mmCIF file of C-alpha atoms in Angstrom:
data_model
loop_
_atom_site.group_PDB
_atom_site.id
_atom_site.type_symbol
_atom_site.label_atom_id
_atom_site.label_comp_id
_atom_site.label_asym_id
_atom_site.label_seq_id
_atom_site.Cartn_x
_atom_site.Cartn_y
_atom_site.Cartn_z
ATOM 1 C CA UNK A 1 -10.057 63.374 14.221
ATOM 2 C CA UNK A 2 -9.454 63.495 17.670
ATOM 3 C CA UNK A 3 -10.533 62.186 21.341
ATOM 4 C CA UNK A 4 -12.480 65.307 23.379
ATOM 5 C CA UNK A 5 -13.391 62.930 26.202
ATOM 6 C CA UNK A 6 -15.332 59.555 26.902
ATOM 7 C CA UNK A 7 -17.634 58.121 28.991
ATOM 8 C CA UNK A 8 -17.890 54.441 29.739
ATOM 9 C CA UNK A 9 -21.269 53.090 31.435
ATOM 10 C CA UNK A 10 -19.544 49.203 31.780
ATOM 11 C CA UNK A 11 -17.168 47.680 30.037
ATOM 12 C CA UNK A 12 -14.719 45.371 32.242
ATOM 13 C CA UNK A 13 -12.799 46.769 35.072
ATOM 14 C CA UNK A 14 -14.067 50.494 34.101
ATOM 15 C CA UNK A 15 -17.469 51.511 34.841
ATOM 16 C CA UNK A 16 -19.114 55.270 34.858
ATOM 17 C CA UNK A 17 -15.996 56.132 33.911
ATOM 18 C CA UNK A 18 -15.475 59.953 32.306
ATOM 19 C CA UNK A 19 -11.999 60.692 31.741
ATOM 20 C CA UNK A 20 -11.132 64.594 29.493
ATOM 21 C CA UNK A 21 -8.303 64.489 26.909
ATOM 22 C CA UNK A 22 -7.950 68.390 26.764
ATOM 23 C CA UNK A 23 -6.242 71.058 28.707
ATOM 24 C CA UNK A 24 -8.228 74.021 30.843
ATOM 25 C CA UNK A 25 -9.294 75.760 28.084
ATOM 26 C CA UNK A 26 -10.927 73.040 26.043
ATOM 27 C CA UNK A 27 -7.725 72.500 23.453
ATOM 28 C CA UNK A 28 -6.765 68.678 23.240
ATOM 29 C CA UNK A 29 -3.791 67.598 24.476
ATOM 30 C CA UNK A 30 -1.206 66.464 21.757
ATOM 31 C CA UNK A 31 -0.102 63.705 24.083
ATOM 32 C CA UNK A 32 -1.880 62.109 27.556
ATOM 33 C CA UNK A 33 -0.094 59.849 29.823
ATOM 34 C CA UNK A 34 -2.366 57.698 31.498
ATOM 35 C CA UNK A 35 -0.621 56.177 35.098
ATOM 36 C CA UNK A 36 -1.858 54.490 37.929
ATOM 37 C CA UNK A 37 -1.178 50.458 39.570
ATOM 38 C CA UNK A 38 -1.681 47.734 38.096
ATOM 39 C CA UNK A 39 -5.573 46.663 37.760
ATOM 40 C CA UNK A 40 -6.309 50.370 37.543
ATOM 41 C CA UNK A 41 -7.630 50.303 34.121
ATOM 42 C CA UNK A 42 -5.272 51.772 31.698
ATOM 43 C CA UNK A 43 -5.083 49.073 28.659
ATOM 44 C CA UNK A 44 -8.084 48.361 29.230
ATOM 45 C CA UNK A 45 -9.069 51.839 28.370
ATOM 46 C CA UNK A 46 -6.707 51.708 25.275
ATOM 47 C CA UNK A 47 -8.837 48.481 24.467
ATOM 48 C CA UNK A 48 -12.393 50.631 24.055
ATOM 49 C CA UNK A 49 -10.939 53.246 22.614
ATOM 50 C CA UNK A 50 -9.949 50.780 19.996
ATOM 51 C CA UNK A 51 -13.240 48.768 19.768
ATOM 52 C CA UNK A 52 -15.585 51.912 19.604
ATOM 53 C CA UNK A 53 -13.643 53.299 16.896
ATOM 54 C CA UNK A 54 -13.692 49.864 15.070
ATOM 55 C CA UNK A 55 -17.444 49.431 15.922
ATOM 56 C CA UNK A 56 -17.397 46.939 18.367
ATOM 57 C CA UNK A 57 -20.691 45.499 19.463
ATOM 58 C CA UNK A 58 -19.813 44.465 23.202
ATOM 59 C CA UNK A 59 -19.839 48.682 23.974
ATOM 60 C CA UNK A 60 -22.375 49.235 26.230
ATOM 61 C CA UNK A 61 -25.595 51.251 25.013
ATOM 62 C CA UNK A 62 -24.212 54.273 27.614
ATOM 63 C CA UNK A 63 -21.277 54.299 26.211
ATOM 64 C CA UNK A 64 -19.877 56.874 23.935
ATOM 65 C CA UNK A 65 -16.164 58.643 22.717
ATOM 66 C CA UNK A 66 -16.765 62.668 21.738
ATOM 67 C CA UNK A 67 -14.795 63.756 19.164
ATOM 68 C CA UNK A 68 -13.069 66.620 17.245
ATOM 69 C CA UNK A 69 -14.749 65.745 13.525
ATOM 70 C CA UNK A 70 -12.015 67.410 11.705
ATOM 71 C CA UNK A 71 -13.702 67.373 8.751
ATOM 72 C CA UNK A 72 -14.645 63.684 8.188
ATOM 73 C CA UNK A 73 -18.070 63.700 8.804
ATOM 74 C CA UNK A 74 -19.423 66.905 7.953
ATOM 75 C CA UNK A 75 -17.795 69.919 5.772
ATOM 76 C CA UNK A 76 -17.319 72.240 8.824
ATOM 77 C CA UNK A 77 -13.933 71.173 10.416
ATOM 78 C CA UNK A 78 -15.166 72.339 14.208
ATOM 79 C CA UNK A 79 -17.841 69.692 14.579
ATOM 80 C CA UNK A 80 -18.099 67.823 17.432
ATOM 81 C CA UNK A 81 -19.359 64.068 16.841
ATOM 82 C CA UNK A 82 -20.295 61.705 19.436
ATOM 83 C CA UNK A 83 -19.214 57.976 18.387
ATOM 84 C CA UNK A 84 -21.401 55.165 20.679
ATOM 85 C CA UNK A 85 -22.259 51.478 20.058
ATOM 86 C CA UNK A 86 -25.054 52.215 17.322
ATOM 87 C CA UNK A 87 -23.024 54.460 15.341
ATOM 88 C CA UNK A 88 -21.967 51.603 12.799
ATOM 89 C CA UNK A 89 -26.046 51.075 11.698
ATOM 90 C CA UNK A 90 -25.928 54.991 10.888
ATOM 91 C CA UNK A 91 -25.801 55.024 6.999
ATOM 92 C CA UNK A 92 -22.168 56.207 6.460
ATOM 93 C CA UNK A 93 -20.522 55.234 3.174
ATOM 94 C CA UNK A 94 -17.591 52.879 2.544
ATOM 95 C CA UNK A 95 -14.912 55.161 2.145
ATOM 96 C CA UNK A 96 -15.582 57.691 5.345
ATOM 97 C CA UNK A 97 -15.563 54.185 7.199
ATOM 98 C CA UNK A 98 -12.215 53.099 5.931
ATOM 99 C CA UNK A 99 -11.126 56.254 6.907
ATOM 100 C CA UNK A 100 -11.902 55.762 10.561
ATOM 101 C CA UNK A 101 -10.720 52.776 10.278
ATOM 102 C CA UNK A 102 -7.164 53.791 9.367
ATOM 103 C CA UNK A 103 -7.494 56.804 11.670
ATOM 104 C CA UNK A 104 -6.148 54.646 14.773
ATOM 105 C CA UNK A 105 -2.292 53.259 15.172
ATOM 106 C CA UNK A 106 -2.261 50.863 18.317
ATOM 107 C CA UNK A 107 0.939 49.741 19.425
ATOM 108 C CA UNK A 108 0.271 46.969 22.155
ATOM 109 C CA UNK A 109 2.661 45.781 25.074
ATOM 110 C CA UNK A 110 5.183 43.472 23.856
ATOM 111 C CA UNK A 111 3.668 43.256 20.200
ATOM 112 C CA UNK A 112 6.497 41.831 17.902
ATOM 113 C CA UNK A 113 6.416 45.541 15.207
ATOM 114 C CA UNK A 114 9.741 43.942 13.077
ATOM 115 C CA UNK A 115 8.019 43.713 9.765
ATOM 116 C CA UNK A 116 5.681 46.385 10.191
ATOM 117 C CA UNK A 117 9.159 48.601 10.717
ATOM 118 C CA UNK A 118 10.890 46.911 7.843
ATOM 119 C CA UNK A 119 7.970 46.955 5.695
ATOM 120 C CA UNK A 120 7.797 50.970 6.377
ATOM 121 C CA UNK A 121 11.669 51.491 6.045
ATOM 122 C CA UNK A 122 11.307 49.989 2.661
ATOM 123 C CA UNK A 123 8.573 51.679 1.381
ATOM 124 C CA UNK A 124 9.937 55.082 2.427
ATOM 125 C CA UNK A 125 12.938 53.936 0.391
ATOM 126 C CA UNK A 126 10.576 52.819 -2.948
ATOM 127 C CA UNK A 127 8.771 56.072 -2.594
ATOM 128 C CA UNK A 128 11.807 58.592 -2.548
ATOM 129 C CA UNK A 129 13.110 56.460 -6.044
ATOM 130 C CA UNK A 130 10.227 55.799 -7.528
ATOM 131 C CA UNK A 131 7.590 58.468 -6.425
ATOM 132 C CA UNK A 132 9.507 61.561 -5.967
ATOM 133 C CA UNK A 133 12.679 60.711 -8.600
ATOM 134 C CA UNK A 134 15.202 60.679 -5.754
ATOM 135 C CA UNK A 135 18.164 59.042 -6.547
ATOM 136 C CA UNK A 136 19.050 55.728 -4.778
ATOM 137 C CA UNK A 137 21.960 57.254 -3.247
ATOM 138 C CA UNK A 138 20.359 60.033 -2.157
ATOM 139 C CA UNK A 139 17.357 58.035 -0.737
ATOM 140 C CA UNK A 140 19.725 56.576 1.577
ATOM 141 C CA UNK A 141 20.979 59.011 2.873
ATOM 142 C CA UNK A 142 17.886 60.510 3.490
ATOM 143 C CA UNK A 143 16.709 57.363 5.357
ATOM 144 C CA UNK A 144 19.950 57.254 7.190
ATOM 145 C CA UNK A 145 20.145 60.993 8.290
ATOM 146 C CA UNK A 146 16.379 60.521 9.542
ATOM 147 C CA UNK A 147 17.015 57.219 11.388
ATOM 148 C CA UNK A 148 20.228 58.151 12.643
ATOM 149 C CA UNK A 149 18.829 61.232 14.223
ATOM 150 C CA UNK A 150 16.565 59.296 16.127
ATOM 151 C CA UNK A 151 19.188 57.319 17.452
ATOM 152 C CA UNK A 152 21.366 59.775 18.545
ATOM 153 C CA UNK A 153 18.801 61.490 20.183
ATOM 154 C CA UNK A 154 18.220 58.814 22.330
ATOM 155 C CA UNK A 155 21.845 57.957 22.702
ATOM 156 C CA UNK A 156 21.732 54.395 20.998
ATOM 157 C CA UNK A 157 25.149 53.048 20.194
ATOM 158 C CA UNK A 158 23.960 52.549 16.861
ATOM 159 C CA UNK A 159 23.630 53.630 13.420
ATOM 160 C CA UNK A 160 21.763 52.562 10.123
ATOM 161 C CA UNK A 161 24.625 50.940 7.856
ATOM 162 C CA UNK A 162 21.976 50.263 4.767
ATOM 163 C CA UNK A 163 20.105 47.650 2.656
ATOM 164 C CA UNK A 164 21.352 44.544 0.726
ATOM 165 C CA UNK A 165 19.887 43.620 -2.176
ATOM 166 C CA UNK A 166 17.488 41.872 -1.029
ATOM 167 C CA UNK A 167 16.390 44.567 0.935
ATOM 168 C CA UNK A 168 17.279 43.648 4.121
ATOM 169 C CA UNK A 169 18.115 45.997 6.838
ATOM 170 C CA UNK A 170 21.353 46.111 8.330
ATOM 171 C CA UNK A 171 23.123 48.714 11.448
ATOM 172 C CA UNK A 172 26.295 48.925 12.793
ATOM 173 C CA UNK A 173 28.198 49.519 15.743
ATOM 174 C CA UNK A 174 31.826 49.331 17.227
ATOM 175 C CA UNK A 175 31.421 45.677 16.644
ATOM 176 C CA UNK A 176 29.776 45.191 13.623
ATOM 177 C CA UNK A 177 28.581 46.540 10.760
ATOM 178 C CA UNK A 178 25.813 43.779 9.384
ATOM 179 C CA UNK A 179 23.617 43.745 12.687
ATOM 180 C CA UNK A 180 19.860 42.800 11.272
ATOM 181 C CA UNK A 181 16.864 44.752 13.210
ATOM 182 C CA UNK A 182 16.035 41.128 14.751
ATOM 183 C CA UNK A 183 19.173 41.325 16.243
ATOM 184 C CA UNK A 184 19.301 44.314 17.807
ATOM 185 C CA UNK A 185 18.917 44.636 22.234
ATOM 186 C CA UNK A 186 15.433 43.985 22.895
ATOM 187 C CA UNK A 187 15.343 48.260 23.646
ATOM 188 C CA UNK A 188 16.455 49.398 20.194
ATOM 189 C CA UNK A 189 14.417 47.199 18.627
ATOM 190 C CA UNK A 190 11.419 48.764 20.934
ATOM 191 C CA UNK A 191 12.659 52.172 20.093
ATOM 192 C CA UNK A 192 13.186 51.676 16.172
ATOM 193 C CA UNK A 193 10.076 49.682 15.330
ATOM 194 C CA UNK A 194 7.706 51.985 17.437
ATOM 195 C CA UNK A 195 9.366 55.619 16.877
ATOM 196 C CA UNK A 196 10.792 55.651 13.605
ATOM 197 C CA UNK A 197 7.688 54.864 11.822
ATOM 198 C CA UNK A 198 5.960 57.363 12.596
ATOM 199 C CA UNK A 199 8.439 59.502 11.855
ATOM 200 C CA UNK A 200 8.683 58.528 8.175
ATOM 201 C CA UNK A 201 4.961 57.353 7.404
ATOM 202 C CA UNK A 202 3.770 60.253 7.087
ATOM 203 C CA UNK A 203 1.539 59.513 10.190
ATOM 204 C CA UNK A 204 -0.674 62.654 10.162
ATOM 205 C CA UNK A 205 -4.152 63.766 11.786
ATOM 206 C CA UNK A 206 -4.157 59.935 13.471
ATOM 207 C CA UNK A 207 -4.866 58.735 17.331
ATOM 208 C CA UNK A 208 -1.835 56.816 17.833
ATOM 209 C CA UNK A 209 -2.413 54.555 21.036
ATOM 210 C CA UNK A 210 0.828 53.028 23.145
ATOM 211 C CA UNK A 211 0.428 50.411 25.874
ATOM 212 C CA UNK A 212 3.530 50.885 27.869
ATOM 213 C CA UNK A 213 6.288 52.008 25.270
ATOM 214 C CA UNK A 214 8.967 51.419 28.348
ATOM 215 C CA UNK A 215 8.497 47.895 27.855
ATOM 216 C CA UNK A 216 12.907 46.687 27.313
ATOM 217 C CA UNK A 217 13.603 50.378 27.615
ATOM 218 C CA UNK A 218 16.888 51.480 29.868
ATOM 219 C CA UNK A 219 15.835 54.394 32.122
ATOM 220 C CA UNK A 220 17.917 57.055 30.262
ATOM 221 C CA UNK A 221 15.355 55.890 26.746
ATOM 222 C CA UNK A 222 12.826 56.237 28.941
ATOM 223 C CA UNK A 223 13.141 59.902 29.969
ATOM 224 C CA UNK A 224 13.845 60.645 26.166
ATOM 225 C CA UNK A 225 11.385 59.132 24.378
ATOM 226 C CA UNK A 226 8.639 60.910 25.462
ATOM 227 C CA UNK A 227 10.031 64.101 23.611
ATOM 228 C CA UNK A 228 10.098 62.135 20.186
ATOM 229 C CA UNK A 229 6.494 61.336 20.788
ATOM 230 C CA UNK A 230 5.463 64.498 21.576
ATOM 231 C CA UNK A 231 7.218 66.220 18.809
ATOM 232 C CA UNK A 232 5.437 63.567 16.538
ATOM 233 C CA UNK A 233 2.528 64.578 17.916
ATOM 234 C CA UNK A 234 2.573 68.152 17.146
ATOM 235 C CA UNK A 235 4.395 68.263 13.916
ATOM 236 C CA UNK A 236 1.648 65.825 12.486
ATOM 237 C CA UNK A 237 -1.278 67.102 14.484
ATOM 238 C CA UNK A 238 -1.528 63.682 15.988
ATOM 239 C CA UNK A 239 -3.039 62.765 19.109
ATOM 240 C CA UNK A 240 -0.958 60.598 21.289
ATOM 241 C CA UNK A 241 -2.535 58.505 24.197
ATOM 242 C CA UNK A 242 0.403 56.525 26.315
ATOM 243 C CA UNK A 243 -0.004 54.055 29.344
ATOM 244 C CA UNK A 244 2.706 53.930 31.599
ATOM 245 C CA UNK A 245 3.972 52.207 34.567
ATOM 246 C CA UNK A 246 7.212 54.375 34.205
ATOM 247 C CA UNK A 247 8.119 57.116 37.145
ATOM 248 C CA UNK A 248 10.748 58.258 34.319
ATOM 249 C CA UNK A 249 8.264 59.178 31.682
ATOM 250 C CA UNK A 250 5.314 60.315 33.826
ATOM 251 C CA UNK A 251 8.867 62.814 35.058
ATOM 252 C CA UNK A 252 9.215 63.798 31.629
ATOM 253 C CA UNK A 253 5.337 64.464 31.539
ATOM 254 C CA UNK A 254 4.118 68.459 31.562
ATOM 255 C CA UNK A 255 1.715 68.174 34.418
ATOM 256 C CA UNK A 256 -1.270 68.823 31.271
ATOM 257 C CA UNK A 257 -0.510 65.836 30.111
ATOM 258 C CA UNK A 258 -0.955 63.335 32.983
ATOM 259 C CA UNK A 259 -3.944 61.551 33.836
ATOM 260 C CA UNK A 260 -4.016 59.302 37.071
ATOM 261 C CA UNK A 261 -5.920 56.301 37.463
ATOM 262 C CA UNK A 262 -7.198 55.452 40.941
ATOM 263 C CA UNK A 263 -9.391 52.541 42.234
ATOM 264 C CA UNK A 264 -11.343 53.481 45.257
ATOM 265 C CA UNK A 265 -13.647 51.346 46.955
ATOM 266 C CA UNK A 266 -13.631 48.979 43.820
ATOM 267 C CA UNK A 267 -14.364 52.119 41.266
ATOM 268 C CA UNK A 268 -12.091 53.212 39.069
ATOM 269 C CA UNK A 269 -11.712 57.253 38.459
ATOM 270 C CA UNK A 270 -9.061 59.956 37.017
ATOM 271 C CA UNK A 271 -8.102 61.605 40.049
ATOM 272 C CA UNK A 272 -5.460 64.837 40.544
ATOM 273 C CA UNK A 273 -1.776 64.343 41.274
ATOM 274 C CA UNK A 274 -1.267 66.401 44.930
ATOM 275 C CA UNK A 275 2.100 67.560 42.806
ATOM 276 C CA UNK A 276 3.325 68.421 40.035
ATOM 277 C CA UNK A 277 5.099 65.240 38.791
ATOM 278 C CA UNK A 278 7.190 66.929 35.997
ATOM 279 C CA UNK A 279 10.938 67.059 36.371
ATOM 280 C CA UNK A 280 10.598 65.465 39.556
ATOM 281 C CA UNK A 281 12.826 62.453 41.047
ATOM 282 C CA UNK A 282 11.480 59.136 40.378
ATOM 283 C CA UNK A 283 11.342 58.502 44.311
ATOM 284 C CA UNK A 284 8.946 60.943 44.473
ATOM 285 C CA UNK A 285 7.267 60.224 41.598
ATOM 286 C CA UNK A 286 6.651 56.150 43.116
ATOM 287 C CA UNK A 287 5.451 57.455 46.295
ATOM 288 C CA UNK A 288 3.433 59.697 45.242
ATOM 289 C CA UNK A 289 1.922 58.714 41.918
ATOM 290 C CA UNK A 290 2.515 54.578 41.895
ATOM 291 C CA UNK A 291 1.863 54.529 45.760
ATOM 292 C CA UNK A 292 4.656 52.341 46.565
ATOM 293 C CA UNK A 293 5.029 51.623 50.272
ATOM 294 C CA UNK A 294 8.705 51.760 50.071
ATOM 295 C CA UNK A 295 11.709 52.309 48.138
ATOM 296 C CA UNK A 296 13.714 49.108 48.926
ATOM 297 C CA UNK A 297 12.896 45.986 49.407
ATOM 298 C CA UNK A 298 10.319 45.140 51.523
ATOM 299 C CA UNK A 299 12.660 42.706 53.730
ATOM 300 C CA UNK A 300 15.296 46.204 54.500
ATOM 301 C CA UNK A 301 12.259 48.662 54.505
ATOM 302 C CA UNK A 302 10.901 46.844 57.705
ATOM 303 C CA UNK A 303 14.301 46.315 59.219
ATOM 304 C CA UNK A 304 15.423 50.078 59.034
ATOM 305 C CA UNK A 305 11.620 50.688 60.095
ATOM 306 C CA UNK A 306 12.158 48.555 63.461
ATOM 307 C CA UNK A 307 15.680 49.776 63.977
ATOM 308 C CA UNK A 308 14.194 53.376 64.135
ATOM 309 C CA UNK A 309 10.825 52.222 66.048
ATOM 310 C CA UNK A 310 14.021 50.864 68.782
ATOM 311 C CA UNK A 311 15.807 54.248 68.722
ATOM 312 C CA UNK A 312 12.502 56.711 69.236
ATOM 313 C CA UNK A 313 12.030 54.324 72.087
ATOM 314 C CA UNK A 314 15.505 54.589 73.340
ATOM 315 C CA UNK A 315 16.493 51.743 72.584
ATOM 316 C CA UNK A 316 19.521 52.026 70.887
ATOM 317 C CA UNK A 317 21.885 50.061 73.656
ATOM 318 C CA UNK A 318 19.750 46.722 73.459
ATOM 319 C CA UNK A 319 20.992 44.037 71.671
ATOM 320 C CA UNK A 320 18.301 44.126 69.436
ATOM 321 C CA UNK A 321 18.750 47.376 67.826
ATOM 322 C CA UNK A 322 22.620 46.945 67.647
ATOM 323 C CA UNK A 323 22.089 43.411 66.169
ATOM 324 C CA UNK A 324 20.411 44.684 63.824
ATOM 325 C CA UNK A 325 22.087 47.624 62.791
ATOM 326 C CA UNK A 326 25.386 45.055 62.282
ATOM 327 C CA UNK A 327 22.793 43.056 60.099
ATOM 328 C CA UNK A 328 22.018 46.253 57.725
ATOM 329 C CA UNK A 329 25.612 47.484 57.499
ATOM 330 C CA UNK A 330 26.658 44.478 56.425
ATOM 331 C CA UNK A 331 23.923 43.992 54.024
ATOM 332 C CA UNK A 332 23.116 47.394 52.179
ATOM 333 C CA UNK A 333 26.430 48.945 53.401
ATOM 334 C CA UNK A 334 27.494 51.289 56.068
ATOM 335 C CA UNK A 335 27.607 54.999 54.610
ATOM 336 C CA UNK A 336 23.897 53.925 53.791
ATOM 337 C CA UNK A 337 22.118 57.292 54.184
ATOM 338 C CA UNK A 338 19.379 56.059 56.092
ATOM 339 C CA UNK A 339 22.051 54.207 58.330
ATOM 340 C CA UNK A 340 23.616 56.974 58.748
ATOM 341 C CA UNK A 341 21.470 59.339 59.812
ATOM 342 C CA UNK A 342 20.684 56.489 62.325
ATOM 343 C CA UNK A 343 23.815 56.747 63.324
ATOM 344 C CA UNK A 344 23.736 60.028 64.040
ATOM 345 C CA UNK A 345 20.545 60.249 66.361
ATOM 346 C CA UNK A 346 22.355 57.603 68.425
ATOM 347 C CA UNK A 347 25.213 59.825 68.833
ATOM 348 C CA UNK A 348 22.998 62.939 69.742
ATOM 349 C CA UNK A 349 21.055 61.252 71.988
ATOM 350 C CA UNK A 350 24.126 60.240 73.865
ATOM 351 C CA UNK A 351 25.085 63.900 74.206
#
């Protein structure tokens, strides 16, 4: 099962609201990156997506979510079935309703995923040993070369050391080797307990929704992960639907993939990036995608503003402008570039 497209008549911030989750011609997306400002809409989206599919009844009567059947309503795999607020009173039986149930992962901002992750590590564990006759040895190391791939692919300075009896897990680094999950940087633990997972659950043919996996993340994690996810995506035949306030992922985005949110005139609509955001620099990315009105502070943006407002005016012998160019050398340094070229227009203009 997954998302074609939905259409929301009202429900909180997001109203007439159509947003497509496949490519030009008609194939769904493995991943989408949903990206705008804040109050644009974008958990709150994950939020119905997660209420329809649990038949909620605060959807409106409008609303609906088309999907790719895939088999679990009808025999013929290339159904299309259109889920809305009355669905649940359609008589379905138990177990195709556990089933869609089950069919959605949500990882939510800042949701504490620990025992979830140590729950799955040690069930992958029981189930080479005890399901598949793996030896415990063996099992380990199969667990280890899996994790530990993960890791290195993100360029974590850490590695899976083991279990302890009690089944506890433990890594290591240069430092130590009995570091427990809960003590592990804030980003590892974001990385291991929302990545690995899915890579060892057997997560297959599941919508898999993430509210802002760059939440503790360093930069460089940030431009990574989104290859893990995707290649979890495809392997599995997953579909994986991402908010992000991160210029580094929506960088490491095929252009497909992205989806911006815009509010205009108080309504909120998917609207077109003017460029293609992928594999460009994160400068660009905030001006052009986030909207940002500068790229420093907002104290220096307006002082290098004014000191260029003086020097189009010629200006540039008046106390004021050299005052303030002391002010910014001193401050953000004076083989700034913008400084610089400053510099530099002073110098022509003196010519």
């Amino acid at each position: 099962m997954k998302i074609k497209s939905i259409f929301i008549e009202d429900y909180k911030a997001l109203k007439d609201f159509k947003i497509d989750f496949c490519d030009s011609d008609g194939k769904i997306n493995p991943i989408t990156v949903i990206c705008g400002i804040n109050g644009s809409g974008k958990t709150t989206l994950l939020e119905f997506i997660g209420d329809i599919l649990i038949f909620s009844d605060e959807l409106a009567k409008g609303s609906y979510i088309k999907i790719e059947d895939n088999g679990l309503f009808s025999k013929n795999t290339n159904d299309e079935v259109t889920l809305t607020n009355s669905f649940p009173r359609r008589p379905i039986d138990y177990e195709t309703y556990t089933k869609i149930q089950n069919h959605l992962i949500y990882y939510k901002v800042n949701s504490d995923n620990n025992y979830t992750a140590k729950t799955q590590i040690v069930d992958f564990i029981d189930e080479l040993i005890y399901e598949k006759d793996i030896k415990g040895s063996e099992a380990y190391y199969e667990l280890g070369k899996t994790l530990n791939k993960i890791l290195k692919n993100l360029n974590l300075e850490v590695e899976f050391h083991g279990l302890d009896k009690k089944k506890e897990i433990y890594f290591k680094n240069e430092q130590s080797n009995n570091i427990k999950l809960e003590d592990l940087s804030g980003g590892e633990k974001e990385l291991i307990t929302k990545v690995f997972p899915l890579y060892i659950s057997d997560v297959r043919d599941k919508i898999i929704l993430i509210d802002e996996p760059e939440s503790s993340l360093h930069p460089n994690w940030q431009n990574e992960i989104i290859n893990l996810y995707e290649e979890i995506a495809i392997k599995n035949n997953n579909q994986i639907i991402i908010t992000t306030h991160s210029p580094h992922i929506v960088s490491a985005v095929k252009r497909e993939y992205i989806k911006i949110l815009k509010k205009e005139d108080g309504v909120i609509k998917v609207v077109d990036s003017s460029t293609n955001t992928y594999g460009k620099k994160v400068d660009e990315i905030l001006l052009d995608i986030f909207r940002v009105k500068g790229l420093r502070t907002p104290v220096v943006e307006k002082k290098i503003q004014k000191l260029t407002d003086l020097l189009n005016n010629n200006e540039q012998k008046s106390s004021e402008f050299e005052e303030l160019l002391s002010d910014l050398e001193t401050n953000i340094g004076k083989f700034d570039s913008d400084l610089a070229m400053i510099r530099m227009e002073v110098k022509r203009k003196e010519v």
